[in-house]
Short mmCIF file of C-alpha atoms and ligand atoms in Angstrom, two decimals:
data_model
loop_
_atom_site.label_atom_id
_atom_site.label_comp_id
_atom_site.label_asym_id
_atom_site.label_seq_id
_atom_site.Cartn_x
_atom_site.Cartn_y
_atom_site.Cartn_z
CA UNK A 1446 59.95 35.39 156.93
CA UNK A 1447 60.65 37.66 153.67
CA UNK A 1448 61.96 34.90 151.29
CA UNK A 1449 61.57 37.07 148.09
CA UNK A 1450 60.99 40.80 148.00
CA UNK A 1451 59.64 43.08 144.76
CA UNK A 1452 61.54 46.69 144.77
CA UNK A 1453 59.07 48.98 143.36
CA UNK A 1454 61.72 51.40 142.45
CA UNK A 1455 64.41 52.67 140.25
CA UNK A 1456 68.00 54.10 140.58
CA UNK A 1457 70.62 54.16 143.29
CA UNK A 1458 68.00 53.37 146.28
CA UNK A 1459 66.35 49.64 144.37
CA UNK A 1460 70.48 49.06 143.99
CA UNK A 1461 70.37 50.40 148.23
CA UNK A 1462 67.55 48.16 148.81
CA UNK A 1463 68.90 45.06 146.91
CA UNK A 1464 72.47 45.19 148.58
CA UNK A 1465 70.23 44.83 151.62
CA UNK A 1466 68.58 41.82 150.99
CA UNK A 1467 71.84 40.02 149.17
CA UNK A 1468 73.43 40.49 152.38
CA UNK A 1469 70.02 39.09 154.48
CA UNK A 1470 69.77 36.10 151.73
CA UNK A 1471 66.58 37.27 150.37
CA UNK A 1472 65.86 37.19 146.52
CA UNK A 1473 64.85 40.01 144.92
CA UNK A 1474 62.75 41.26 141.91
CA UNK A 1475 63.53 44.78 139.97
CA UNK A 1476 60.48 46.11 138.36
CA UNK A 1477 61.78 48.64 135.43
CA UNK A 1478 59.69 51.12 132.50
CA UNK A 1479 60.85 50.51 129.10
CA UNK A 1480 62.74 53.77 129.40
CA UNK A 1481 64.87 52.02 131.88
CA UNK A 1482 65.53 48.62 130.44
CA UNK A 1483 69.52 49.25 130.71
CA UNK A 1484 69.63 50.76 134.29
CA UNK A 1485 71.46 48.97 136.50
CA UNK A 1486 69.12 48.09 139.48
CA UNK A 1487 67.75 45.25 136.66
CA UNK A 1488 71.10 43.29 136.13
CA UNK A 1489 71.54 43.51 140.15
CA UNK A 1490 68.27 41.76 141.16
CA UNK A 1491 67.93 38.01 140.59
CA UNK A 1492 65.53 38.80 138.35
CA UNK A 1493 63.47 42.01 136.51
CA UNK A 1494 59.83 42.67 135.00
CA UNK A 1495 59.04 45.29 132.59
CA UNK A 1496 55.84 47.61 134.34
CA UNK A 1497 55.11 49.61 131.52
CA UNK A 1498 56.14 52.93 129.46
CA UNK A 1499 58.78 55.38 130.60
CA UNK A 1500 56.04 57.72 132.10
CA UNK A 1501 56.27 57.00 135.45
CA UNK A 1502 52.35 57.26 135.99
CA UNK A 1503 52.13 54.30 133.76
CA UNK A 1504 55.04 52.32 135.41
CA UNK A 1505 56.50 52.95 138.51
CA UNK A 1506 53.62 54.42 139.65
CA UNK A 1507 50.72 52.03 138.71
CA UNK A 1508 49.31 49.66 141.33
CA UNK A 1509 48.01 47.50 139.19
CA UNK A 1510 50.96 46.69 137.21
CA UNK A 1511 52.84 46.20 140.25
CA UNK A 1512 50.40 44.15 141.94
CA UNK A 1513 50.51 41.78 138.83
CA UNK A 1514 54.17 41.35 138.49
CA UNK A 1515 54.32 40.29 142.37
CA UNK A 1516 51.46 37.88 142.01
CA UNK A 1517 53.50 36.71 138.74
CA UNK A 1518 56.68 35.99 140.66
CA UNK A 1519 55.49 34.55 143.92
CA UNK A 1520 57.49 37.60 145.90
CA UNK A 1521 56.19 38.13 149.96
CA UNK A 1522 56.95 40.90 150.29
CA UNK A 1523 57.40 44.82 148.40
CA UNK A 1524 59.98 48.15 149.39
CA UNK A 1525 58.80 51.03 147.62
CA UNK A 1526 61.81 53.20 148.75
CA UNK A 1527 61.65 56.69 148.53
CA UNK A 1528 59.18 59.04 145.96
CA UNK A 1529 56.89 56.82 143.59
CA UNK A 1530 54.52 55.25 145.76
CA UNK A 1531 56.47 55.29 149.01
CA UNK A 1532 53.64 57.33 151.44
CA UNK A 1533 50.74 55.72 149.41
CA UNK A 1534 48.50 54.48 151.83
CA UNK A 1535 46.48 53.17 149.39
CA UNK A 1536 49.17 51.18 147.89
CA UNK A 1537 50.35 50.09 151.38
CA UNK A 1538 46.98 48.70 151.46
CA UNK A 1539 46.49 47.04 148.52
CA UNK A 1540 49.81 45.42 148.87
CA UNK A 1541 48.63 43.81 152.49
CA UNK A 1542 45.27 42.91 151.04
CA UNK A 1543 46.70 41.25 148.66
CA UNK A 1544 49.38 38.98 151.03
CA UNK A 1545 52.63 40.89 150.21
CA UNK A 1546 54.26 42.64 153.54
CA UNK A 1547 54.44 45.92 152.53
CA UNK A 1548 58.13 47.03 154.03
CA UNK A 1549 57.18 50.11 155.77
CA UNK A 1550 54.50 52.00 158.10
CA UNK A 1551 51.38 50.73 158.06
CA UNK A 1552 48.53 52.42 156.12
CA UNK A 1553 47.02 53.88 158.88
CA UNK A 1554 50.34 55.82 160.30
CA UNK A 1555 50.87 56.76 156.77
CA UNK A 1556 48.00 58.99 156.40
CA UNK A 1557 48.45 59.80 160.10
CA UNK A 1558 52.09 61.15 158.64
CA UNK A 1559 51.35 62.28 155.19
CA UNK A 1560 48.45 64.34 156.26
CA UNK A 1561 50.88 67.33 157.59
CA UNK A 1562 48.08 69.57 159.10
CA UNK A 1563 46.89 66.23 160.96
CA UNK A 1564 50.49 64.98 161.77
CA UNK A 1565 51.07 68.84 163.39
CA UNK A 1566 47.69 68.41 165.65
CA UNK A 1567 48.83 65.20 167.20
CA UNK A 1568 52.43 66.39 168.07
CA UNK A 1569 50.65 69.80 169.67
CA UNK A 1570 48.49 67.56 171.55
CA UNK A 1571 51.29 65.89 173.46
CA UNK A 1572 53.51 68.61 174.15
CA UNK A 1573 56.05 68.84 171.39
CA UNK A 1574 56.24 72.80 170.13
CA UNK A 1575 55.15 73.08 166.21
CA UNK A 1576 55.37 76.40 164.39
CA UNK A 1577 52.68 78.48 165.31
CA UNK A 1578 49.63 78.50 162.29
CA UNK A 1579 46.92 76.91 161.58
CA UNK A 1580 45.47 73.79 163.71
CA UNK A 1581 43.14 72.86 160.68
CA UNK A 1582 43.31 73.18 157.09
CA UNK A 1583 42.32 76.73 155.70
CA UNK A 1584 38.69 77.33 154.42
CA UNK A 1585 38.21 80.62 153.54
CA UNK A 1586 40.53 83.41 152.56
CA UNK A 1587 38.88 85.37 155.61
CA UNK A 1588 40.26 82.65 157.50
CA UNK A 1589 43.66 82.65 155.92
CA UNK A 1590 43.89 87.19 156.76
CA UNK A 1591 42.81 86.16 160.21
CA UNK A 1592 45.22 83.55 160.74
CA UNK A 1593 48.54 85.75 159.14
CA UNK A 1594 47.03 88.85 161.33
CA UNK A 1595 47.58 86.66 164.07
CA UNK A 1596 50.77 84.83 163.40
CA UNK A 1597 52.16 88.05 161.57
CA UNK A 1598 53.82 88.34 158.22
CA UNK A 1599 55.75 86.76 156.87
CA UNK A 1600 53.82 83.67 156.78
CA UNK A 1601 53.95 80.35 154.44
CA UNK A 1602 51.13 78.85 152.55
CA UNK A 1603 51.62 75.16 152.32
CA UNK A 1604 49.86 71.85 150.30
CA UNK A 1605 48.25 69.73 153.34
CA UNK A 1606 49.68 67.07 151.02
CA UNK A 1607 52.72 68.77 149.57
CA UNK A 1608 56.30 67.03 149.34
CA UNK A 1609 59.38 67.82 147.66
CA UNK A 1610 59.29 71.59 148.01
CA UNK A 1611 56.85 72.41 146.12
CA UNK A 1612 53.23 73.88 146.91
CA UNK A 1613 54.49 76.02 149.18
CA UNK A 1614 54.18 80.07 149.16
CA UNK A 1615 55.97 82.42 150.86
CA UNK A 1616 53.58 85.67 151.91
CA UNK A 1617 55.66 88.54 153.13
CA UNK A 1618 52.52 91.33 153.53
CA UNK A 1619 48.14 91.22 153.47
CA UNK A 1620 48.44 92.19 150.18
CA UNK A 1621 49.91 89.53 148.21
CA UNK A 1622 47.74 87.28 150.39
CA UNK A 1623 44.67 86.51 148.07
CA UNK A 1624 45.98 86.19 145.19
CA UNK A 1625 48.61 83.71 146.64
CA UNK A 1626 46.57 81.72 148.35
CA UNK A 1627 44.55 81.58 145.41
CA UNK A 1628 47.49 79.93 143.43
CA UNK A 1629 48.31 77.80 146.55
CA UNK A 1630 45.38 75.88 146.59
CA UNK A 1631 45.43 75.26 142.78
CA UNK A 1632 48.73 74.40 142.98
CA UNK A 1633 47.92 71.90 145.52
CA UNK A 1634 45.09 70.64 143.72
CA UNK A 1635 47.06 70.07 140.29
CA UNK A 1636 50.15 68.26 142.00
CA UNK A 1637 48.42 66.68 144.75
CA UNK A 1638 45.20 65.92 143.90
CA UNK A 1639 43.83 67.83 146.64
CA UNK A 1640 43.25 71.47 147.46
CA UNK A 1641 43.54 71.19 151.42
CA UNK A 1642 45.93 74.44 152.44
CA UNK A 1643 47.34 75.20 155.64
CA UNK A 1644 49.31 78.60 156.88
CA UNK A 1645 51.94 78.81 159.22
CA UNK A 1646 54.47 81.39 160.64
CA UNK A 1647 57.57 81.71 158.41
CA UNK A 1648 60.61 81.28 159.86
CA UNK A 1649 63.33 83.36 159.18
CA UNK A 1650 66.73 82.06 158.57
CA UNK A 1651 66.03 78.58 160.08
CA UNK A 1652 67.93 75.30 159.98
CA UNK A 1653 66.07 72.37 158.57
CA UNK A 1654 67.28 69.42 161.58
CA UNK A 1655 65.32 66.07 161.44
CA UNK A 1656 65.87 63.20 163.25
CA UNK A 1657 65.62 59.29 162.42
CA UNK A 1658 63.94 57.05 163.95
CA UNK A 1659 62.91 53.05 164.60
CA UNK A 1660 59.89 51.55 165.49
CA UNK A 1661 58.11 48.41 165.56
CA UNK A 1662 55.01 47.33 167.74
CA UNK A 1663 54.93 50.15 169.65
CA UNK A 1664 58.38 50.69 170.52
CA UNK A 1665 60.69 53.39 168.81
CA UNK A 1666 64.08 54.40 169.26
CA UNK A 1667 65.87 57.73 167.38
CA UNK A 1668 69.53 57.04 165.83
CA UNK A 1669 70.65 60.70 165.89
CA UNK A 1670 69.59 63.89 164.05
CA UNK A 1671 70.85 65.00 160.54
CA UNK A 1672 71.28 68.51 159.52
CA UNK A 1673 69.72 69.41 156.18
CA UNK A 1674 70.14 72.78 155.73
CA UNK A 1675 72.13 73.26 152.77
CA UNK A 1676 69.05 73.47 150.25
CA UNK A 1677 68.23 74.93 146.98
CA UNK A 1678 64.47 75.62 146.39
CA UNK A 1679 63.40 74.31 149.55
CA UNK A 1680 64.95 70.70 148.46
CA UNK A 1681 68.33 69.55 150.43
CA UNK A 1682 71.39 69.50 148.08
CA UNK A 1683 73.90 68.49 151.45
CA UNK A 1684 73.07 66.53 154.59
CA UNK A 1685 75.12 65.60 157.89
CA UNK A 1686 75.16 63.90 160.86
CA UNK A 1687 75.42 64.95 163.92
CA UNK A 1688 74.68 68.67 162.88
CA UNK A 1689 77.31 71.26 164.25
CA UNK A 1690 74.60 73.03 166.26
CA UNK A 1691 72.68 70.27 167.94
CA UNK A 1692 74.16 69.76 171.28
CA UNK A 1693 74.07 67.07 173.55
CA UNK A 1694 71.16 67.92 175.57
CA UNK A 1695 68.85 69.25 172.66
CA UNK A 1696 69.85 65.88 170.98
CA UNK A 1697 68.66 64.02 173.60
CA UNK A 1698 65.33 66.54 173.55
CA UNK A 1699 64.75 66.02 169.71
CA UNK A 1700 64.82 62.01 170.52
CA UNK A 1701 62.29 62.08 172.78
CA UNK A 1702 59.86 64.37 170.76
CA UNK A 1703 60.47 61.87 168.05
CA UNK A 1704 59.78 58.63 170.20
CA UNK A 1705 56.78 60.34 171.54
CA UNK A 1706 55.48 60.90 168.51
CA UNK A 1707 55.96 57.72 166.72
CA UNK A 1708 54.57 55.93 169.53
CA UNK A 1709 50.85 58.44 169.30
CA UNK A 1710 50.94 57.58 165.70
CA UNK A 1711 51.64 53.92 166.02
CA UNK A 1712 54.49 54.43 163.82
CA UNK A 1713 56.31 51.09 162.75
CA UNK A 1714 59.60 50.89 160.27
CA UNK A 1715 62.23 53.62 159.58
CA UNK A 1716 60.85 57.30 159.74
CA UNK A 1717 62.08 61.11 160.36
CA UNK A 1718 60.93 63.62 162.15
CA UNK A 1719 61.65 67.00 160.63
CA UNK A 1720 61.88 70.04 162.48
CA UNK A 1721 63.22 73.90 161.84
CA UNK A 1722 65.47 75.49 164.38
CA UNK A 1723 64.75 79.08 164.63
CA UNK A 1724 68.36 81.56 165.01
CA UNK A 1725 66.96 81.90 169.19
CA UNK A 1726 67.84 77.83 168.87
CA UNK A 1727 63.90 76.78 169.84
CA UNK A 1728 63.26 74.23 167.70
CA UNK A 1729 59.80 73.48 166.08
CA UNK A 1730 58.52 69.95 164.49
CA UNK A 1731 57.49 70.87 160.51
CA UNK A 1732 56.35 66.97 159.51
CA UNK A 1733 57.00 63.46 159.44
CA UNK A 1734 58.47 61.65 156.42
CA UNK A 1735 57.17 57.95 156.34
CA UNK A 1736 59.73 55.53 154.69
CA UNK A 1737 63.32 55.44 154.19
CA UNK A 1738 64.94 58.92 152.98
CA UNK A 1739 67.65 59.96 150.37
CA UNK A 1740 69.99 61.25 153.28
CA UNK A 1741 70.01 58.15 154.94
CA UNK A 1742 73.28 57.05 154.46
CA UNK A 1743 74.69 59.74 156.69
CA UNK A 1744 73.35 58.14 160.19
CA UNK A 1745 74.22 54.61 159.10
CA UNK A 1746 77.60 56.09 158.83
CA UNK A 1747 77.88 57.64 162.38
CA UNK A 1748 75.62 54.84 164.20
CA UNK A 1749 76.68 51.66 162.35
CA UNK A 1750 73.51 50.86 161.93
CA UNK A 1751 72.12 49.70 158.44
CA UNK A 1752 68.69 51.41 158.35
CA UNK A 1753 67.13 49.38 155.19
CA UNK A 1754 68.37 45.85 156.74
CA UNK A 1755 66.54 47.13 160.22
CA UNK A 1756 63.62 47.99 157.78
CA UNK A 1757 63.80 44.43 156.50
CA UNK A 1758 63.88 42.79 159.87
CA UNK A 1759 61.02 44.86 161.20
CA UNK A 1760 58.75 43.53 158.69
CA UNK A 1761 60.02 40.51 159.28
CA UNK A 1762 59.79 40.27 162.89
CA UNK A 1763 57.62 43.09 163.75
CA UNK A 1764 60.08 44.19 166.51
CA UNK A 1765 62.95 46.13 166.96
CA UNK A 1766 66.35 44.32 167.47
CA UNK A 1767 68.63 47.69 168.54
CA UNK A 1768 67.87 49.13 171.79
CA UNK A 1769 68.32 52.87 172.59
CA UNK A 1770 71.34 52.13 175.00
CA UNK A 1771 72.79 50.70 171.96
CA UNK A 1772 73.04 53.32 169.49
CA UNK A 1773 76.24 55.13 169.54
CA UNK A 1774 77.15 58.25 167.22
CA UNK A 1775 80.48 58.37 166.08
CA UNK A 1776 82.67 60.24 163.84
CA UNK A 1777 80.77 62.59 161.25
CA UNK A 1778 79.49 62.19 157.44
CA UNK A 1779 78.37 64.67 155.02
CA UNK A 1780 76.42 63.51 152.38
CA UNK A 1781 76.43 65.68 148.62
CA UNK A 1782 74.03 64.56 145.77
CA UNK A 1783 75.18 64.66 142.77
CA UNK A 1784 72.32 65.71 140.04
CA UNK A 1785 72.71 65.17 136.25
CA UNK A 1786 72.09 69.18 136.27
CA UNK A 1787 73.71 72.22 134.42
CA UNK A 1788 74.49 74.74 137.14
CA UNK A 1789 75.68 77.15 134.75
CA UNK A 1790 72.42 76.95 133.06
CA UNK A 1791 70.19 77.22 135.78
CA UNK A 1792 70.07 73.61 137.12
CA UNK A 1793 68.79 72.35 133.89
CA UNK A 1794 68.25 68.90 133.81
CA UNK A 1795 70.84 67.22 131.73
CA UNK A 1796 70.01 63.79 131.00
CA UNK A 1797 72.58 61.79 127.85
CA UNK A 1798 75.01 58.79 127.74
CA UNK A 1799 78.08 59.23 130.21
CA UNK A 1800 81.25 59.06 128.29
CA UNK A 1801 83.73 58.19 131.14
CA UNK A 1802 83.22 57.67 134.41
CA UNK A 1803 85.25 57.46 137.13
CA UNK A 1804 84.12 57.12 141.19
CA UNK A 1805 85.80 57.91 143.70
CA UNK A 1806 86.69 55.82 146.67
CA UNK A 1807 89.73 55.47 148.95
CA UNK A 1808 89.53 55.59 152.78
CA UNK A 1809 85.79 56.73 154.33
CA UNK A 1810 84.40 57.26 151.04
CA UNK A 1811 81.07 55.50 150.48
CA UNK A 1812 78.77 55.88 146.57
CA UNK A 1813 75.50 55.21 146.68
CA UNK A 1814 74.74 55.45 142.57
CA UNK A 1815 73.04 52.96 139.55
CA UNK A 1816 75.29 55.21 136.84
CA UNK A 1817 78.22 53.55 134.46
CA UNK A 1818 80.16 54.29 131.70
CA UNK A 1819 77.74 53.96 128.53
CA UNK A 1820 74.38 54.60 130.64
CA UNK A 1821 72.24 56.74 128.84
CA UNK A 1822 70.24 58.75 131.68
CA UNK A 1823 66.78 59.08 131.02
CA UNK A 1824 64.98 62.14 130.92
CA UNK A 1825 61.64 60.57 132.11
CA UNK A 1826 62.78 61.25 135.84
CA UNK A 1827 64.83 62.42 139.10
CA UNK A 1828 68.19 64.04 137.94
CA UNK A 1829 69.84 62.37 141.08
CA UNK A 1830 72.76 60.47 139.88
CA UNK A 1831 75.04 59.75 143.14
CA UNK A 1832 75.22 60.58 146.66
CA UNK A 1833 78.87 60.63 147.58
CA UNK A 1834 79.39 60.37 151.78
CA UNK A 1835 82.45 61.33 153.46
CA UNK A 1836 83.12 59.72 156.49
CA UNK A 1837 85.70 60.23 159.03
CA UNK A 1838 86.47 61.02 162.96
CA UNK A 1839 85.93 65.06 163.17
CA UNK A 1840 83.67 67.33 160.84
CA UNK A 1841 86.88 69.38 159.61
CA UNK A 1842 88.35 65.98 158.43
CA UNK A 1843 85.52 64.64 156.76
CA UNK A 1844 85.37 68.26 154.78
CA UNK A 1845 88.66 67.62 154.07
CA UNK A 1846 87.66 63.88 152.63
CA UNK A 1847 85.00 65.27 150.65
CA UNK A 1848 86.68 67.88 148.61
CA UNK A 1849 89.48 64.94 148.38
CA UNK A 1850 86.31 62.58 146.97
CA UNK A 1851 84.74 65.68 144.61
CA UNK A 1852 87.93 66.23 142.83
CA UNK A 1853 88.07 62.54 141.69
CA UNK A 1854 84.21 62.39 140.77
CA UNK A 1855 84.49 62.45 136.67
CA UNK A 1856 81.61 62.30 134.74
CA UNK A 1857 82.23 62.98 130.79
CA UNK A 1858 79.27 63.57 128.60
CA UNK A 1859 77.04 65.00 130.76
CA UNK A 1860 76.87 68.23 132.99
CA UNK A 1861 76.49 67.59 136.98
CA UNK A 1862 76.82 69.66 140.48
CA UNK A 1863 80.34 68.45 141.34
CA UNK A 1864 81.51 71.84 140.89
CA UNK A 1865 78.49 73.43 142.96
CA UNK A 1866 79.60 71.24 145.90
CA UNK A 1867 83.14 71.94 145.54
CA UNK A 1868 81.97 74.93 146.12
CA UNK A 1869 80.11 75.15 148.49
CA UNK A 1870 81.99 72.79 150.50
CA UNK A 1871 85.06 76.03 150.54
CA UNK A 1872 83.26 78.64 151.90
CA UNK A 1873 84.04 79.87 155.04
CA UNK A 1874 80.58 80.04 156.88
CA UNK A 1875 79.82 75.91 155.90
CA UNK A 1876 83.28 75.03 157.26
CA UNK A 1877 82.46 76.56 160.38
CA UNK A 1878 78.96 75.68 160.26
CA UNK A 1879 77.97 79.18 160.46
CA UNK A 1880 74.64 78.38 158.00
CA UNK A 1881 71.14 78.34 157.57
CA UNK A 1882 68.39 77.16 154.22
CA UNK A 1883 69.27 80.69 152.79
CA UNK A 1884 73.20 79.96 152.35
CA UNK A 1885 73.08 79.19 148.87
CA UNK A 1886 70.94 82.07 147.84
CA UNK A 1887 73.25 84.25 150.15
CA UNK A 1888 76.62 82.60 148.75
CA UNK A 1889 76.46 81.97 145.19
CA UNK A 1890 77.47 85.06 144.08
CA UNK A 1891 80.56 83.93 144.64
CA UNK A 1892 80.89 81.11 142.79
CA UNK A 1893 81.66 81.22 139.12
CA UNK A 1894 80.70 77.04 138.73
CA UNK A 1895 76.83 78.98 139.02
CA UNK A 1896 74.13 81.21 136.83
CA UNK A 1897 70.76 81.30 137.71
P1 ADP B 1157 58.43 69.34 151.68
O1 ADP B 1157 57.70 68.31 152.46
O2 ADP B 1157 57.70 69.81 150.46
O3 ADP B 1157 59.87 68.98 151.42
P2 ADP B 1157 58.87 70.86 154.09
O4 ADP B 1157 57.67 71.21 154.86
O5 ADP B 1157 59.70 69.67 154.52
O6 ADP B 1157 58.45 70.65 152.57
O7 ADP B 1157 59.83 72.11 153.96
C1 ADP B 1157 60.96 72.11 153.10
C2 ADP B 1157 61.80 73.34 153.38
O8 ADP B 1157 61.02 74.53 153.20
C3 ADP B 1157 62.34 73.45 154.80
O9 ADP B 1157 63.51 72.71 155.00
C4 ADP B 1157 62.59 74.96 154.87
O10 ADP B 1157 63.76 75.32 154.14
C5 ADP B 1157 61.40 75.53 154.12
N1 ADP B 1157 60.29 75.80 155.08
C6 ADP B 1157 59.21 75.04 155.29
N2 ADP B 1157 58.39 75.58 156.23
C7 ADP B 1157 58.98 76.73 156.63
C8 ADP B 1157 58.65 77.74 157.58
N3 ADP B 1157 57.53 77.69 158.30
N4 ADP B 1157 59.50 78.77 157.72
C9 ADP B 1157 60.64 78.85 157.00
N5 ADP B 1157 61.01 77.93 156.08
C10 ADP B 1157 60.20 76.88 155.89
#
């Protein structure tokens, strides 16, 4: 039993996580840096602990700080959420030595998952089709010619590591390959604190389509893909669910590649499988993201099912409560997130106090946020300020909702992407979900909301 829980997070998702537990009768405790002693996920929890200074490294992100203030309020159990120290194995570990549950994979399927070249091995090895590179991290940069010889340009340099977007390297001919995988493995070293590369083929003009799953004690079930292709630098700006492409029988396909695979890893908790659809439709599994996701929200809208309170349960009980013959997708929901961001200044952050706010709502409109009027955002971290989700029966309606939702959103004080969303969410090609992860590059010529 989880009597008392520590969120080891900030922002809309330790609000997500605390909603969760209020609603399962389990107390929670809000950690917070100094930075963010007026942010709202501390005045929601029953009760909050300062971790340290607004750099995250010496807050959010230290163990040891963390580990105290659980020990100091008697909690059972921690949810790290998503970024921080969500895929630490370490502090997975640490956590269980220590007696609090940590609320999510174990340690060992976290490295299993956060170790891409490793995580792309095991799915070969039982039959589910990965994009054709390398089997093993890259040694040599006679290795790395060899390997984009064989695969053939263009290829992509990634961070065995990586996350977010970033450490990755796009290599279009031999020529440009030393130097760039020169900078690739530095890269990887300075962000990820290790230099482990890995090549693969690039694809061109894919859509990103992952797919969440369940599991617990061996068992795993999939609720349904999402379709995240609507990205800017690699990171997902719009998500959806089901995705207009996906049909019946490759969702049922992408399920059981994702079952498979959760069951070789021993996977336990809430989990997605990402994979990239090439334009031929073959689809090809990229990685595995181990804990709960930003773009959640959009299959708990078309499945009913409340993915953090199934997170909860399966720490609890160590089994899943859903079967597969239970999970039924209906309607649609796009998901936008809103970032505190200037898009007329090149996506600047914009961090300040909001003036006014006002949030939408109405019919099928669901706000996942931690802003108010008067909150000052810090500049100390993610620009993510809201996810608005339109829900409703058809994907033309729920467009509809959305640009219904967008033109309510007001945020004075601040600059933000409403206006990017609005839109994108007009052009022809995403209302007839004629798209891939190039459509904002492609499209934004057209918009006069955006300068780059
Ligand atoms: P991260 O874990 O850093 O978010 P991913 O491996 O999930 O990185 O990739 C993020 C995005 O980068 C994908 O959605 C896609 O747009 C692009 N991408 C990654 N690998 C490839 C590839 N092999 N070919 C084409 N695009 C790719």
């Amino acid at each position: 039993m989880l009597k008392k829980i520590l969120i080891a997070n900030r922002g809309e998702i330790a609000i997500r996580i605390i909603r969760a537990c209020k609603e399962l009768g389990i107390k929670t405790v809000a950690i917070y840096s100094e930075r963010d002693s007026n942010s709202l996920h501390t005045k929601f929890a029953d009760e909050s602990v300062c971790v340290g200074p607004s750099s995250s490294a010496l807050s959010y992100l230290s163990i040891p700080n963390i580990i105290s203030v659980c020990e100091l309020t008697g909690v059972d159990g921690v949810h790290p959420g998503y970024g921080f120290l969500a895929e630490s194995a370490r502090f997975a570990e640490i956590c269980e030595e220590n007696g609090f549950k940590f609320i999510g994979p174990s340690p060992d399927a976290i490295m299993a998952s956060g170790d891409k070249v490793n995580a792309k091995r095991v799915a070969k090895e039982i039959g589910i089709p990965v994009i054709p590179g390398t089997a093993e991290p890259v040694k040599s940069i006679e290795e790395a010619f060899e390997i984009a010889n064989n695969t053939g340009y263009p290829v992509i340099i990634k961070a065995a590591l990586g996350g977010g977007g970033r450490g990755m390297r796009v290599v279009t001919n031999s020529d440009d390959l030393q130097k760039l995988f020169l900078m690739a493995k530095q890269e990887a070293k300075l962000a990820f604190g290790d230099d482990k590369i890995y090549i693969e083929k690039y694809l061109e003009n894919p859509r990103h389509i992952e797919v969440q799953i369940l599991a617990a004690d061996g068992d795993a079930i999939w609720l349904g893909e999402r379709e995240c292709s609507i990205q800017r630098r690699h990171q997902k700006l719009i998500e959806e669910a089901p995705s207009p492409v996906v049909s019946d029988a490759d969702r049922v396909k992408l399920g059981a590649y994702a079952v498979k695979l959760a069951k070789a890893i021993n996977y336990s908790s809430a989990g997605t499988l990402e994979f990239l659809r090439d334009k031929q439709g073959n689809f090809y599994f990229m990685e595995i993201n181990a804990r709960i996701q930003v773009e959640h929200p959009v299959s708990e809208m078309v499945t009913g099912i409340d993915i953090v309170k199934e997170q909860l349960n399966i720490a609890m009980e160590n089994k899943l409560n859903i079967k597969q013959s239970d999970v039924k997708i209906k309607g649609h929901a796009i998901e936008c997130r809103i970032n505190a961001e200037d898009p007329l200044n090149g996506f600047r952050p914009c961090p300040g106090k909001i003036k006014a706010l006002y949030i939408p709502g109405g019919p099928g409109i669901r706000i996942e946020t931690h802003i108010y009027s008067g909150y000052d955002i810090p500049p100390d971290y993610d620009s993510l300020i809201a996810k608005l989700i339109a829900y409703d029966e058809t994907r033309p309606q729920c467009i509809k909702r959305l640009e219904r939702a967008l033109s309510e959103f007001l945020v004075e004080g601040i600059y933000t992407t409403v206006s990017f969303h609005q839109n994108i969410i007009k052009e022809k090609d995403f209302i007839d979900g004629n798209f891939d992860v190039n459509f904002i590059e492609e499209h934004k010529a057209n918009w006069d909301t955006v300068k780059t």
